[in-house]
mmCIF file of C-alpha atoms in Angstrom:
data_model
loop_
_atom_site.group_PDB
_atom_site.id
_atom_site.type_symbol
_atom_site.label_atom_id
_atom_site.label_comp_id
_atom_site.label_asym_id
_atom_site.label_seq_id
_atom_site.Cartn_x
_atom_site.Cartn_y
_atom_site.Cartn_z
ATOM 1 C CA LYS A 219 0.000 0.000 0.000
ATOM 2 C CA ASP A 220 1.174 3.527 -0.828
ATOM 3 C CA ILE A 221 2.030 5.383 2.402
ATOM 4 C CA ARG A 222 2.750 8.766 0.828
ATOM 5 C CA PRO A 223 0.391 11.544 1.854
ATOM 6 C CA GLY A 224 -2.014 12.911 -0.645
ATOM 7 C CA TYR A 225 -4.634 12.175 -3.220
ATOM 8 C CA TRP A 226 -4.062 11.822 -6.942
ATOM 9 C CA LEU A 227 -5.997 14.248 -9.161
ATOM 10 C CA THR A 228 -4.651 13.895 -12.707
ATOM 11 C CA ASP A 229 -1.737 13.269 -15.040
ATOM 12 C CA LYS A 230 -2.158 15.406 -18.134
ATOM 13 C CA GLY A 231 0.326 16.661 -20.699
ATOM 14 C CA GLY A 232 3.333 15.671 -18.612
ATOM 15 C CA LEU A 233 1.953 17.320 -15.470
ATOM 16 C CA SER A 234 0.906 15.367 -12.385
ATOM 17 C CA VAL A 235 -1.444 17.149 -10.003
ATOM 18 C CA TRP A 236 -2.358 15.934 -6.524
ATOM 19 C CA TRP A 237 -3.448 17.375 -3.198
ATOM 20 C CA CYS A 238 -2.903 16.819 0.506
ATOM 21 C CA GLU A 239 -3.789 18.284 3.853
ATOM 22 C CA SER A 240 -1.849 21.244 5.220
ATOM 23 C CA GLY A 241 0.041 19.296 7.897
ATOM 24 C CA TRP A 242 2.427 17.637 5.435
ATOM 25 C CA LYS A 243 5.772 19.120 4.380
ATOM 26 C CA ILE A 244 6.025 18.216 0.704
ATOM 27 C CA GLY A 245 9.653 17.968 -0.371
ATOM 28 C CA ARG A 246 10.673 18.866 -3.896
ATOM 29 C CA ASP A 247 11.482 15.258 -4.793
ATOM 30 C CA ARG A 248 8.552 13.426 -3.152
ATOM 31 C CA LYS A 249 6.689 11.311 -5.682
ATOM 32 C CA ALA A 250 3.006 11.897 -6.327
ATOM 33 C CA PRO A 251 0.541 9.412 -4.850
ATOM 34 C CA GLU A 252 -0.371 6.496 -7.056
ATOM 35 C CA LYS A 253 -3.393 6.743 -9.297
ATOM 36 C CA PRO A 254 -6.284 4.906 -7.617
ATOM 37 C CA ARG A 255 -7.142 1.576 -9.217
ATOM 38 C CA THR A 256 -10.658 2.857 -9.807
ATOM 39 C CA GLY A 257 -9.292 5.948 -11.572
ATOM 40 C CA ARG A 258 -11.704 8.061 -9.524
ATOM 41 C CA VAL A 259 -10.489 11.478 -8.455
ATOM 42 C CA GLN A 260 -10.811 12.380 -4.777
ATOM 43 C CA ALA A 261 -11.720 16.047 -4.938
ATOM 44 C CA VAL A 262 -10.073 18.524 -2.586
ATOM 45 C CA ALA A 263 -12.031 18.259 0.647
ATOM 46 C CA ILE A 264 -12.200 20.381 3.775
ATOM 47 C CA SER A 265 -14.330 20.453 6.885
ATOM 48 C CA ALA A 266 -14.657 23.699 8.793
ATOM 49 C CA ALA A 267 -16.903 25.697 11.069
ATOM 50 C CA ARG A 268 -18.028 29.286 10.739
ATOM 51 C CA GLY A 269 -15.226 31.786 11.228
ATOM 52 C CA GLU A 270 -12.473 29.243 10.503
ATOM 53 C CA PHE A 271 -9.567 29.180 8.087
ATOM 54 C CA GLU A 272 -8.744 25.773 6.607
ATOM 55 C CA PRO A 273 -5.687 25.251 4.358
ATOM 56 C CA VAL A 274 -4.798 22.461 1.904
ATOM 57 C CA GLN A 275 -2.060 22.004 -0.675
ATOM 58 C CA VAL A 276 -2.394 21.349 -4.402
ATOM 59 C CA ILE A 277 0.883 20.057 -5.814
ATOM 60 C CA LEU A 278 2.063 20.353 -9.421
ATOM 61 C CA ARG A 279 4.819 17.992 -10.568
ATOM 62 C CA PRO A 280 5.871 18.454 -14.219
ATOM 63 C CA GLU A 281 7.877 15.967 -16.275
ATOM 64 C CA ARG A 282 9.509 18.867 -18.134
ATOM 65 C CA ASP A 283 10.094 22.532 -17.353
ATOM 66 C CA GLY A 284 7.115 24.834 -17.717
ATOM 67 C CA GLU A 285 5.251 27.703 -16.076
ATOM 68 C CA LEU A 286 2.052 28.189 -14.180
ATOM 69 C CA ILE A 287 0.431 31.024 -16.141
ATOM 70 C CA SER A 288 -2.687 31.543 -14.024
ATOM 71 C CA ALA A 289 -4.680 30.066 -11.155
ATOM 72 C CA LYS A 290 -8.322 31.038 -10.754
ATOM 73 C CA VAL A 291 -11.015 29.828 -8.397
ATOM 74 C CA SER A 292 -14.684 29.658 -9.281
ATOM 75 C CA PRO A 293 -17.068 30.968 -6.615
ATOM 76 C CA LEU A 294 -17.394 28.411 -3.829
ATOM 77 C CA GLY A 295 -21.110 27.976 -3.326
ATOM 78 C CA ARG A 296 -23.662 25.598 -1.901
ATOM 79 C CA ALA A 297 -24.410 22.549 -3.982
ATOM 80 C CA ARG A 298 -28.144 23.386 -3.962
ATOM 81 C CA ASP A 299 -28.307 27.105 -4.622
ATOM 82 C CA GLY A 300 -24.819 28.013 -5.879
ATOM 83 C CA LYS A 301 -24.514 30.992 -3.498
ATOM 84 C CA ALA A 302 -20.871 31.838 -2.865
ATOM 85 C CA ALA A 303 -20.020 31.827 0.836
ATOM 86 C CA ILE A 304 -16.383 30.796 1.128
ATOM 87 C CA THR A 305 -13.339 32.787 0.044
ATOM 88 C CA LEU A 306 -10.032 31.287 -0.992
ATOM 89 C CA ARG A 307 -6.519 32.703 -0.906
ATOM 90 C CA LEU A 308 -3.773 31.208 -3.097
ATOM 91 C CA ASP A 309 -0.129 31.271 -2.049
ATOM 92 C CA GLU A 310 3.033 29.667 -3.379
ATOM 93 C CA VAL A 311 4.921 27.224 -1.197
ATOM 94 C CA ALA A 312 8.556 28.344 -1.411
ATOM 95 C CA TYR A 313 11.627 26.356 -0.332
ATOM 96 C CA VAL A 314 14.595 27.317 1.834
ATOM 97 C CA GLN A 315 17.929 25.543 1.854
ATOM 98 C CA VAL A 316 18.902 24.134 5.236
ATOM 99 C CA THR A 317 22.677 23.826 5.475
ATOM 100 C CA LYS A 318 23.005 23.472 9.260
ATOM 101 C CA PRO A 319 20.161 21.306 10.608
ATOM 102 C CA PRO A 320 18.843 22.521 13.975
ATOM 103 C CA ASP A 321 18.555 18.957 15.343
ATOM 104 C CA LYS A 322 19.040 15.277 14.438
ATOM 105 C CA SER A 323 15.546 14.953 12.946
ATOM 106 C CA CYS A 324 16.461 17.386 10.146
ATOM 107 C CA GLN A 325 18.752 16.685 7.206
ATOM 108 C CA PRO A 326 20.506 19.269 5.009
ATOM 109 C CA GLY A 327 18.503 20.119 1.903
ATOM 110 C CA TRP A 328 15.547 22.078 0.593
ATOM 111 C CA TYR A 329 12.518 22.456 2.884
ATOM 112 C CA PRO A 330 9.108 23.919 2.126
ATOM 113 C CA ASP A 331 8.368 26.776 4.495
ATOM 114 C CA PRO A 332 7.585 30.349 3.369
ATOM 115 C CA LEU A 333 4.177 31.114 1.844
ATOM 116 C CA PRO A 334 4.612 34.165 -0.389
ATOM 117 C CA PRO A 335 1.567 35.362 -2.343
ATOM 118 C CA LEU A 336 1.175 33.474 -5.619
ATOM 119 C CA ARG A 337 2.600 35.483 -8.496
ATOM 120 C CA THR A 338 2.391 34.227 -12.036
ATOM 121 C CA PRO A 339 4.102 33.191 -14.137
ATOM 122 C CA LEU A 340 5.566 30.698 -11.659
ATOM 123 C CA ALA A 341 8.400 28.443 -12.828
ATOM 124 C CA LEU A 342 7.703 24.696 -12.769
ATOM 125 C CA ARG A 343 10.863 22.579 -12.790
ATOM 126 C CA ALA A 344 11.006 19.101 -14.309
ATOM 127 C CA GLY A 345 10.772 16.375 -11.671
ATOM 128 C CA GLN A 346 10.205 18.829 -8.805
ATOM 129 C CA ASN A 347 7.054 19.465 -6.815
ATOM 130 C CA GLN A 348 5.561 22.946 -6.681
ATOM 131 C CA PRO A 349 2.859 23.108 -4.028
ATOM 132 C CA LEU A 350 0.206 25.806 -3.985
ATOM 133 C CA TRP A 351 -1.249 26.672 -0.566
ATOM 134 C CA LEU A 352 -5.015 27.174 -0.633
ATOM 135 C CA THR A 353 -6.517 28.823 2.443
ATOM 136 C CA PHE A 354 -10.297 28.648 2.638
ATOM 137 C CA TYR A 355 -12.077 31.174 4.850
ATOM 138 C CA VAL A 356 -15.605 30.495 6.041
ATOM 139 C CA SER A 357 -17.371 33.652 7.181
ATOM 140 C CA ARG A 358 -19.306 33.673 10.444
ATOM 141 C CA PHE A 359 -22.494 34.093 8.412
ATOM 142 C CA THR A 360 -22.049 31.012 6.226
ATOM 143 C CA GLN A 361 -24.819 28.427 6.466
ATOM 144 C CA ALA A 362 -23.952 24.824 7.257
ATOM 145 C CA GLY A 363 -23.997 22.500 4.261
ATOM 146 C CA HIS A 364 -21.943 21.180 1.374
ATOM 147 C CA TYR A 365 -20.156 23.598 -0.928
ATOM 148 C CA ARG A 366 -18.327 23.145 -4.196
ATOM 149 C CA GLY A 367 -16.154 24.989 -6.650
ATOM 150 C CA GLU A 368 -13.200 24.556 -8.967
ATOM 151 C CA LEU A 369 -9.567 25.642 -9.187
ATOM 152 C CA GLN A 370 -8.551 26.340 -12.790
ATOM 153 C CA LEU A 371 -4.829 26.060 -13.493
ATOM 154 C CA LYS A 372 -3.390 27.247 -16.806
ATOM 155 C CA THR A 373 0.188 26.142 -17.487
ATOM 156 C CA THR A 374 2.473 26.025 -20.494
ATOM 157 C CA LEU A 375 1.993 22.243 -20.255
ATOM 158 C CA GLY A 376 -1.798 22.454 -20.493
ATOM 159 C CA SER A 377 -4.843 23.442 -18.469
ATOM 160 C CA ILE A 378 -6.148 21.533 -15.457
ATOM 161 C CA ARG A 379 -9.422 21.800 -13.548
ATOM 162 C CA VAL A 380 -9.158 20.789 -9.896
ATOM 163 C CA PRO A 381 -12.497 19.941 -8.271
ATOM 164 C CA LEU A 382 -13.178 21.594 -4.918
ATOM 165 C CA LEU A 383 -16.317 19.593 -4.298
ATOM 166 C CA ARG A 384 -16.491 18.528 -0.710
ATOM 167 C CA ALA A 385 -16.345 21.562 1.524
ATOM 168 C CA SER A 386 -18.484 20.543 4.482
ATOM 169 C CA LEU A 387 -19.376 23.309 6.903
ATOM 170 C CA PHE A 388 -20.738 23.015 10.383
ATOM 171 C CA SER A 389 -22.580 25.579 12.495
#
């Protein structure tokens, strides 16, 4: 069984796209999760209450160099009425080089840490992960229910639509 974190989304035009929860540090060289045997995509999912922020990561892993040209989010609305109630901020996950590890649990190398605002075009390097940090904000006035939307990624390697289908909100 595959023990890597994350959920496969697609492999298209030499670009693998997958997602995982915010608690994982995704190294540049970590392989994408395996495609499920069923081939079914597990859409980006969050659970949150009113007034909460909930982050996830969407990771792009190209087979050849390219660029992320744009990243746009459709309005995140309720499945029934389509009313937008959740906002989303997109940031880049940047890497810092650790040359002197602070303790024995850390090895020298590149670590994901800073979250600068996403600016496009963003370089995508062959064989290296480039996570995007998505922070959902649920206003205090949002009704409980299931919400959905879509992240649209345009790259020089092709366009990808990432389903944001399972945002479950609690009062």
